[in-house]
Every structure is written in structure tokens, then in C-alpha cells.
CSV table of C-alpha atoms and ligand atoms in Angstrom, one decimal:
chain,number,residue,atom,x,y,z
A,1,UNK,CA,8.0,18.1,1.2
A,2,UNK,CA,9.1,17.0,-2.3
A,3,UNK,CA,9.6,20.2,-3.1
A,4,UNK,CA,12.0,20.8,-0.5
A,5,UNK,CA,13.9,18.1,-0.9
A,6,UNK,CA,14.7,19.2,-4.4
A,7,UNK,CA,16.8,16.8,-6.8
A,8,UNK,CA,17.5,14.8,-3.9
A,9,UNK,CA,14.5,13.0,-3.8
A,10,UNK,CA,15.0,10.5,-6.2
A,11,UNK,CA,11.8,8.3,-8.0
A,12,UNK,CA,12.4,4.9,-10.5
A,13,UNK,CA,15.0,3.8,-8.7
A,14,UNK,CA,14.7,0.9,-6.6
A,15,UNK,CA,17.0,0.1,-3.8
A,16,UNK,CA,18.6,-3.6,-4.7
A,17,UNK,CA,21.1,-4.1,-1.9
A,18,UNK,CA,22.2,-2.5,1.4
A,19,UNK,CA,25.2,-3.1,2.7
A,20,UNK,CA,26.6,-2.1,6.1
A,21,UNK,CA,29.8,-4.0,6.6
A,22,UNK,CA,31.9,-0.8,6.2
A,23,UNK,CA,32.0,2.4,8.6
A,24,UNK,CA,29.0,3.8,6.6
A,25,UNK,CA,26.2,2.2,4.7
A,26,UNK,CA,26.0,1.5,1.3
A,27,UNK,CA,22.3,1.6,-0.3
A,28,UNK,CA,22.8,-0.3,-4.1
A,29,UNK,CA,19.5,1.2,-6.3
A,30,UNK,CA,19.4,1.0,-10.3
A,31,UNK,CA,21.4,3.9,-11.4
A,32,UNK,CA,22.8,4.7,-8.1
A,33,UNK,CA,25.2,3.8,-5.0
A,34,UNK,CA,24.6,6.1,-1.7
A,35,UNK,CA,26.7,6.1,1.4
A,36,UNK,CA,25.1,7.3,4.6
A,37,UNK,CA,25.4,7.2,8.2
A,38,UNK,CA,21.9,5.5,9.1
A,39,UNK,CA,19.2,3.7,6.3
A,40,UNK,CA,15.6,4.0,7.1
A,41,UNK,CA,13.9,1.6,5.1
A,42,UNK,CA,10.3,2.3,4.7
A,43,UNK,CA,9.1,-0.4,2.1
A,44,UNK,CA,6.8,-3.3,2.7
A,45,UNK,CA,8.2,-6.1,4.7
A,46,UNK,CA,7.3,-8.6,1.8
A,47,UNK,CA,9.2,-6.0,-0.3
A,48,UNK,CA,12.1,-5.2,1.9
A,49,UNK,CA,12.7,-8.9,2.0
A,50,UNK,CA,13.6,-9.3,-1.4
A,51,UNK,CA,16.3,-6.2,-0.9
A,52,UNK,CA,20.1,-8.3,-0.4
A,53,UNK,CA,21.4,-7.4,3.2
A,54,UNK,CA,25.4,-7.4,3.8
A,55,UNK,CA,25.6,-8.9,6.3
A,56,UNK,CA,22.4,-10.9,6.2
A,57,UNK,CA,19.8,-10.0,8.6
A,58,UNK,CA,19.4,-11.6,12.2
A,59,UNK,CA,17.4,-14.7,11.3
A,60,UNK,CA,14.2,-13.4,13.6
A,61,UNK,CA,14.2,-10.0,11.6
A,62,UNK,CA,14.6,-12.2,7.9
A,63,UNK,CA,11.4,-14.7,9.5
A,64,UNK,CA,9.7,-11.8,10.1
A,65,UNK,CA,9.8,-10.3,6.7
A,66,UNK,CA,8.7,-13.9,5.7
A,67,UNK,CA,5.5,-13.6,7.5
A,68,UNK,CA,3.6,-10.2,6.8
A,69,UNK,CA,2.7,-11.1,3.2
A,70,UNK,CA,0.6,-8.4,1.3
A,71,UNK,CA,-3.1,-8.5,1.1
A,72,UNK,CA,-4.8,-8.8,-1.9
A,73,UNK,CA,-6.8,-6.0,-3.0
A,74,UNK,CA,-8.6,-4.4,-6.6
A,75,UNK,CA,-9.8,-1.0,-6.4
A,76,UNK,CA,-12.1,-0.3,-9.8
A,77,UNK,CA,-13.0,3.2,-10.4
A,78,UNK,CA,-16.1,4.1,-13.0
A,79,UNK,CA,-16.2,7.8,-13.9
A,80,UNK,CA,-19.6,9.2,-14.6
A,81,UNK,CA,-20.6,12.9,-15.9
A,82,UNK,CA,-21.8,14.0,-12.4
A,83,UNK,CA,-22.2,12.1,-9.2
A,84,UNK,CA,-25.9,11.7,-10.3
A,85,UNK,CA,-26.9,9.2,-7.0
A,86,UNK,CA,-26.2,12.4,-5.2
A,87,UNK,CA,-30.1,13.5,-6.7
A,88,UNK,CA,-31.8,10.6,-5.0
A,89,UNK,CA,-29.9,11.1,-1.0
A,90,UNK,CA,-27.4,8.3,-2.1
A,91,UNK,CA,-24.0,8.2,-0.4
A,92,UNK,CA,-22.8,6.4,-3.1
A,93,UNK,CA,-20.4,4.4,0.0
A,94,UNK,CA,-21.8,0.6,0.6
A,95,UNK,CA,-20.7,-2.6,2.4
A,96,UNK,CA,-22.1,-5.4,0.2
A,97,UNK,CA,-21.8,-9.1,1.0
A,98,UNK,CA,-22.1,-10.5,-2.8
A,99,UNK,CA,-19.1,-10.4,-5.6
A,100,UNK,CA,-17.0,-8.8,-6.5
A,101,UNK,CA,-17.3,-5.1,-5.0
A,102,UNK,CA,-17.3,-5.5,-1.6
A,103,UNK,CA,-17.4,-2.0,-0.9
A,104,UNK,CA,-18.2,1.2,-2.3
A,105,UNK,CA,-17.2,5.1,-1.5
A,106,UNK,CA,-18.0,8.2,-3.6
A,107,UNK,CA,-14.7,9.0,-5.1
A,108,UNK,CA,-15.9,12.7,-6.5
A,109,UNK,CA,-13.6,15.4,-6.4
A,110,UNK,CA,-14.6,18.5,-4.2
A,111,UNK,CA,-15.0,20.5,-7.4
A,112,UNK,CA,-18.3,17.8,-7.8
A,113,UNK,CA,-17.5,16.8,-11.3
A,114,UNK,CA,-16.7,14.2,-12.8
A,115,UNK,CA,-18.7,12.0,-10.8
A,116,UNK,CA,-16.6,8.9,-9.2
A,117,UNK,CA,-17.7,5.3,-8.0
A,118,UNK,CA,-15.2,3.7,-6.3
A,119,UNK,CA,-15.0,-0.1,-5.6
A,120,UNK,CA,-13.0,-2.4,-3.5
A,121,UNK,CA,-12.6,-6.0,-4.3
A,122,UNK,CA,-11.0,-7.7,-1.8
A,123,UNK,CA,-9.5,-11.2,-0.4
A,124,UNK,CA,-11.6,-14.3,-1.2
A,125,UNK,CA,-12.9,-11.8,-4.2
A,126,UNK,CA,-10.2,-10.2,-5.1
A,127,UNK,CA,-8.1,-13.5,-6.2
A,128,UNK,CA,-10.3,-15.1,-8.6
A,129,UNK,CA,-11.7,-12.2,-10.2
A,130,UNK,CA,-8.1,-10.7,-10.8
A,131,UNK,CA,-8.2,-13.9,-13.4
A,132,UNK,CA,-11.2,-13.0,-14.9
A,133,UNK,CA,-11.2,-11.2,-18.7
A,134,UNK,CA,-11.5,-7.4,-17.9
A,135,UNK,CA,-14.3,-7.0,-20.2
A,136,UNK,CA,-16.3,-9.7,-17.8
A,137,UNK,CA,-14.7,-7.9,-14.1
A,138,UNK,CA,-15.7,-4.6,-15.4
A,139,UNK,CA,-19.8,-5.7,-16.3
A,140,UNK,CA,-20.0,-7.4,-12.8
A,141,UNK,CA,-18.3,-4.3,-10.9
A,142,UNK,CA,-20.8,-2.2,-12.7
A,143,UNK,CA,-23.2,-4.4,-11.6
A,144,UNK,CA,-22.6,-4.2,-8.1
A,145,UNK,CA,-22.6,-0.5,-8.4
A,146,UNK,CA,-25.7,-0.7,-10.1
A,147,UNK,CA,-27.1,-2.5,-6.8
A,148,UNK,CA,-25.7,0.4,-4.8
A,149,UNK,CA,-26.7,3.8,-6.9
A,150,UNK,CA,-28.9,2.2,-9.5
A,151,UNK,CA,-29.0,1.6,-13.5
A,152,UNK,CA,-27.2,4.8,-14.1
A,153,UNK,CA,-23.9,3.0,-12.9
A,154,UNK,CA,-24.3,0.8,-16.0
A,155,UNK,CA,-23.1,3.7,-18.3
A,156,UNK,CA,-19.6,5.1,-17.0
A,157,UNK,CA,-17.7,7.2,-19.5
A,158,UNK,CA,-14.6,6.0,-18.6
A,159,UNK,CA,-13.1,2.9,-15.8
A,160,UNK,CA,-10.1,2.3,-14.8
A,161,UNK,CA,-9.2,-0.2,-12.1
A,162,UNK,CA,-5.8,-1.6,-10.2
A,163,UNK,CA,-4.9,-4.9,-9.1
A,164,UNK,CA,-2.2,-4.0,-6.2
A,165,UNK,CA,-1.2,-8.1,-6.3
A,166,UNK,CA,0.1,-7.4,-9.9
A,167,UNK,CA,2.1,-3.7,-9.2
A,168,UNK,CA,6.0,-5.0,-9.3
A,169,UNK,CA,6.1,-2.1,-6.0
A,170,UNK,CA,3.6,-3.3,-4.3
A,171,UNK,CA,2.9,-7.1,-4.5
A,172,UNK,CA,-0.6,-6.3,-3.0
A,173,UNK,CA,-2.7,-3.9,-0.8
A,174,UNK,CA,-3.7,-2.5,1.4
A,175,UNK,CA,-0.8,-3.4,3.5
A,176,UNK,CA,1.1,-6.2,5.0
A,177,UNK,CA,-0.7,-8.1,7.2
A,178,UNK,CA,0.2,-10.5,10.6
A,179,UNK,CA,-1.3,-14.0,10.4
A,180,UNK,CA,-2.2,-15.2,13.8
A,181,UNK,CA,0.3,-15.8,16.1
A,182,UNK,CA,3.1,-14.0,14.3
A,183,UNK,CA,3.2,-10.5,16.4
A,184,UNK,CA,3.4,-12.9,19.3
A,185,UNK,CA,6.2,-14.8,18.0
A,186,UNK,CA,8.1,-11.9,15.7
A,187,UNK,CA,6.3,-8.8,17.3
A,188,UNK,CA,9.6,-7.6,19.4
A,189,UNK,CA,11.5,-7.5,16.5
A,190,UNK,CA,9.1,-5.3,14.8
A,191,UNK,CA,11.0,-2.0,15.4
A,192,UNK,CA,14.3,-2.9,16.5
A,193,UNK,CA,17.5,-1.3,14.1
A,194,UNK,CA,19.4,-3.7,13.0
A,195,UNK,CA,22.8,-2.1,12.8
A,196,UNK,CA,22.1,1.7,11.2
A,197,UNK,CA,18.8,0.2,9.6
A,198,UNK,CA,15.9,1.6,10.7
A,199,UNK,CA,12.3,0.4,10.3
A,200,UNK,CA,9.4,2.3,9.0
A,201,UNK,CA,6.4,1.9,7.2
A,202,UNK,CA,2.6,1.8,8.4
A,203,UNK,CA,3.5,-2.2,9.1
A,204,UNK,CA,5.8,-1.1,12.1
A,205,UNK,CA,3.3,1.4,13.5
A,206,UNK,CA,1.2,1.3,16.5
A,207,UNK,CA,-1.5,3.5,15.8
A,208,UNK,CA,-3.5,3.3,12.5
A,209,UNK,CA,-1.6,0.3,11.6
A,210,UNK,CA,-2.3,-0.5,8.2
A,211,UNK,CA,-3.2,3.4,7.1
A,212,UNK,CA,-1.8,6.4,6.2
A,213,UNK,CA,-1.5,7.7,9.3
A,214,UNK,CA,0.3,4.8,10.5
A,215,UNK,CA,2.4,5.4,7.6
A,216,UNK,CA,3.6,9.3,8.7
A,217,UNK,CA,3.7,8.2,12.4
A,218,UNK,CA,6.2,5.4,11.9
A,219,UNK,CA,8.4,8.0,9.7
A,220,UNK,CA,8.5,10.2,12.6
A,221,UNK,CA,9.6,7.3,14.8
A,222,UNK,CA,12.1,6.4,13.1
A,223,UNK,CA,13.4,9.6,12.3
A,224,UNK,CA,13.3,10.5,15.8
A,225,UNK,CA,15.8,7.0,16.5
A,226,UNK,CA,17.9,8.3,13.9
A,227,UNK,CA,18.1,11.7,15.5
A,228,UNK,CA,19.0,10.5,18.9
A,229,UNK,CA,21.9,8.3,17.4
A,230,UNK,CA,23.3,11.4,16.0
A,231,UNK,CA,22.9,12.8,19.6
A,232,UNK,CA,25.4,10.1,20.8
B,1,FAD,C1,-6.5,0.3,-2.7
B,1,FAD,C2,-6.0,0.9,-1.4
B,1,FAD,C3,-6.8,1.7,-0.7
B,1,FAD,C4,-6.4,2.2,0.5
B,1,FAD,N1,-7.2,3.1,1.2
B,1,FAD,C5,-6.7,3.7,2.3
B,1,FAD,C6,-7.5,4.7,3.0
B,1,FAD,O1,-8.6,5.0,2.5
B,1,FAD,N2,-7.0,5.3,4.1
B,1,FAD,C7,-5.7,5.0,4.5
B,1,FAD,O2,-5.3,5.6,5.5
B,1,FAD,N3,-5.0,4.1,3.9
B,1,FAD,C8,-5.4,3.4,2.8
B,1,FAD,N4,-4.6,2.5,2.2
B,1,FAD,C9,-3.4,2.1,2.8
B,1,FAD,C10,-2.3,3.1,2.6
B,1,FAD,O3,-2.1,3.2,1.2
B,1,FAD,C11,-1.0,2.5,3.3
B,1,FAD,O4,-1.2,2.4,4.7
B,1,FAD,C12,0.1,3.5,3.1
B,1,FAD,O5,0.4,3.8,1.7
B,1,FAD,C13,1.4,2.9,3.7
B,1,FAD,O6,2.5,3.8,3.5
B,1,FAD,P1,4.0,3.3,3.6
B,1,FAD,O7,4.8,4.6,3.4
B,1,FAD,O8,4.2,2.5,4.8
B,1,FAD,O9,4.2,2.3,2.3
B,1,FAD,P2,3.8,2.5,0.8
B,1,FAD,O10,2.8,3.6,0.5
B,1,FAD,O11,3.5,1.1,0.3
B,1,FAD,O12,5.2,3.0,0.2
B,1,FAD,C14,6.2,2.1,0.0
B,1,FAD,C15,7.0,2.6,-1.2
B,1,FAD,O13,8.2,1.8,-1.3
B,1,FAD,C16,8.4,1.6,-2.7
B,1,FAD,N5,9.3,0.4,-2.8
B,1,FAD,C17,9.0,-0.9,-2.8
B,1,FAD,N6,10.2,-1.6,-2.9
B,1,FAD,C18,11.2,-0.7,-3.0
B,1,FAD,C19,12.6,-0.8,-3.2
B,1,FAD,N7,13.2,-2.0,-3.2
B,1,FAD,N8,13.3,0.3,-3.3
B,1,FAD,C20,12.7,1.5,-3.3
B,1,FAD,N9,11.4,1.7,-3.1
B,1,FAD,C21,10.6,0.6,-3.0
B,1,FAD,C22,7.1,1.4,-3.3
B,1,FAD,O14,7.1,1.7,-4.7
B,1,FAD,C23,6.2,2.4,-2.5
B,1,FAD,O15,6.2,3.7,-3.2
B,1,FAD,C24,-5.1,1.9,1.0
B,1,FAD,C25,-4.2,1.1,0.2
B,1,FAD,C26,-4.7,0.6,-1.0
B,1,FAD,C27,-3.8,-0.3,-1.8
């Protein structure tokens, strides 16, 4: 797809303002002012509520932005010659109730090599040991791998890890989330344009909320909207 879209896909440039006052809409990013005849936003809702609307958005559609914050989420990664737990039947993929891996999958590519651990520390976890030394998170995530696959998780050749909170883009992961009662106060105005903007994103999806294939299927919806304006 990126391909095909040539040198009009554009990365590193993060869209600042929108404004639809005029006969088209005007999308503000760094480096770059585009007019167009619809806008399909397909950012966050915690995000796309720091982005300046003209004129400002309905006040149910700016609450709801309010109130789908971004989870909070580390994903730690140890790299390992081979996936050696593969010799003794291990999966290498866990659910674990201690700290701070919650949960583990075999991250190794198909070719089989380098082996990959892959570790998710999440909510109650995730927050205090994002302000814990590195030195310290990375022994106790090798630790809890070590519970999972054994000693040889002690020795990784390389890790690497993310905390999603602390990406500038992102603000936190997996996704936005509703609190209780929010869908049933917000949820209508989930999906409604407002004006030529149009609402994507795996937050405004129906199906595999929350995952990738929420993702693609809320970027077919919308383009579909967009599409049937066109037809009018
Ligand atoms: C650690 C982790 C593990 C996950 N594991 C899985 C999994 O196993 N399976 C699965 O299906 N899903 C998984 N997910 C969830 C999955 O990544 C999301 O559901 C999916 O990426 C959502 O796609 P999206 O297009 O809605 O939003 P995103 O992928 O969040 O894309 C939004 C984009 O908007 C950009 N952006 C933000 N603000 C602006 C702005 N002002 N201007 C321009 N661009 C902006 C961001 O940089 C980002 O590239 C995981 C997520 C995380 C963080």
C-alpha cells in the first residue's frame, strides 16, 4: 500500500490543526498545509484531542475524546541465540500473576533464529516499574522469563524494551480504552462525521475493538462514508 501511494504518503509530520470553516478543509501538519474535500482522522482519541479544530468540535464529540485515555503498556523484548525453550516442549507464551511480566509470547522469527522472548507489562505493573532504573526492570523481566523458560533467559544477547506511555505518538498502548459508563453516555457519537471529518481508528470499531483488525475495518468504514459523500 505504501508503495502505491508513492510520495504522497507522508511520515514525521504531525497534523496540528484542521480547519473546516472554508469550502474545503485545511489539515495544518509541520512542514505542510493540505486542502481536501473530506479528513479522515485515524489517530487515538487521547491524541486527536490535542489536534486544534476550527470550528471547535461539538462539545459531546470534544467529552468524548476526553474520556478514552490510553492504556498503559511496556513490551520488553530479550533476544537469545536460538529459541532454546523450544528443546524442552516450551511455548515460550505464559500468563503470570506476579511482576512485572504479566505475559509472555515467543517472539521468534519464522526463519527460527535469533530466538525472541517477548514480555508484556501492563496496568497496575506497568506504572511503577516504568519508574524503575532500566538496569533493575530489565533483571526482574528476565526473571520472570526465567520462571517461564528457565535460567537460560538470564543470558539474552541483546534487550530492548518500549514504554508506549512515554512515545510522544502514542501516549500509551494498546489502545484507548472506555471507562465504565462512557459508551453509554458518549457511545453514539463514536462514529458520527463531524462536518467532512471522519472517524477511524481500532477505538471506533465494532469488531476487534482494540486490535489490528479493528484498526483495518474502521478504515474501510470510513472510507466507505467518504465514498458515498462523493456519491451525493
Ligand atoms: C505493545 C502492544 C502490543 C499489541 N499487540 C497487538 C496484537 O498482538 N494484536 C493486535 O491485533 N493488536 C495489538 N496491539 C494493538 C494494535 O497495535 C492497535 O490496535 C493498532 O495499532 C491500532 O491501529 P490504529 O491505526 O487505530 O492506530 P495506531 O496504530 O495507534 O496509529 C495511529 C497513528 O497516528 C499517529 N499520530 C498520532 N497523532 C498524530 C497526529 N497529530 N498527526 C499525525 N499522526 C498522528 C501515530 O504516530 C500512529 O502512527 C498492540 C499494541 C501495543 C502497543
Amino acid at each position: 500500500m505504501a508503495a502505491a501511494l508513492g510520495d504522497q504518503l507522508v511520515l514525521s509530520a504531525p497534523v496540528r490543526a484542521i480547519d473546516s470553516t472554508g469550502s474545503l478543509v485545511e489539515v495544518t501538519a509541520d512542514g505542510r498545509t493540505v486542502e481536501a474535500r473530506h479528513v479522515i482522522l485515524a489517530v487515538p482519541p487521547a491524541l486527536a484531542a490535542g489536534i486544534q479544530y476550527g470550528p471547535q468540535l461539538p462539545a459531546t464529540r470534544a467529552q468524548l475524546l476526553q474520556r478514552l485515555p490510553m492504556g498503559s503498556l511496556t513490551k520488553a523484548e530479550a533476544v537469545y541465540d536460538r529459541p532454546f525453550w523450544r528443546d524442552a516442549g516450551l511455548s515460550g507464551q505464559s500468563l503470570l500473576d506476579g511482576e512485572p511480566v504479566r505475559s509472555t509470547f515467543d517472539n521468534t522469527p519464522p526463519s527460527g533464529r535469533p530466538g525472541v522472548l517477548l514480555g508484556l507489562i501492563g496496568a497496575e505493573a506497568a506504572r511503577p516499574w516504568s519508574m524503575r532504573a532500566p538496569e533493575e526492570r530489565k533483571a526482574a523481566v528476565l526473571d520472570s522469563f526465567a520462571s517461564v523458560v528457565g535460567d537460560g533467559a538470564r543470558q539474552p544477547l541483546d534487550y530492548f524494551e518500549v514504554d508506549w506511555p512515554g512515545e510522544q505518538w502514542s501516549r500509551g498502548g494498546p489502545v484507548g480504552y472506555a471507562p465504565p459508563g462512557v459508551l453509554l453516555d458518549y457511545g453514539s457519537t463514536i462514529r458520527a462525521p463531524v462536518g467532512p471529518i471522519h472517524w477511524a481508528g481500532t477505538e471506533t470499531s465494532t469488531y476487534w475493538n482494540g486490535y489490528m483488525e479493528g484498526a483495518v475495518r474502521s478504515g474501510e468504514r470510513a472510507a466507505s462514508e467518504v465514498l458515498a459523500a462523493f456519491d451525493d
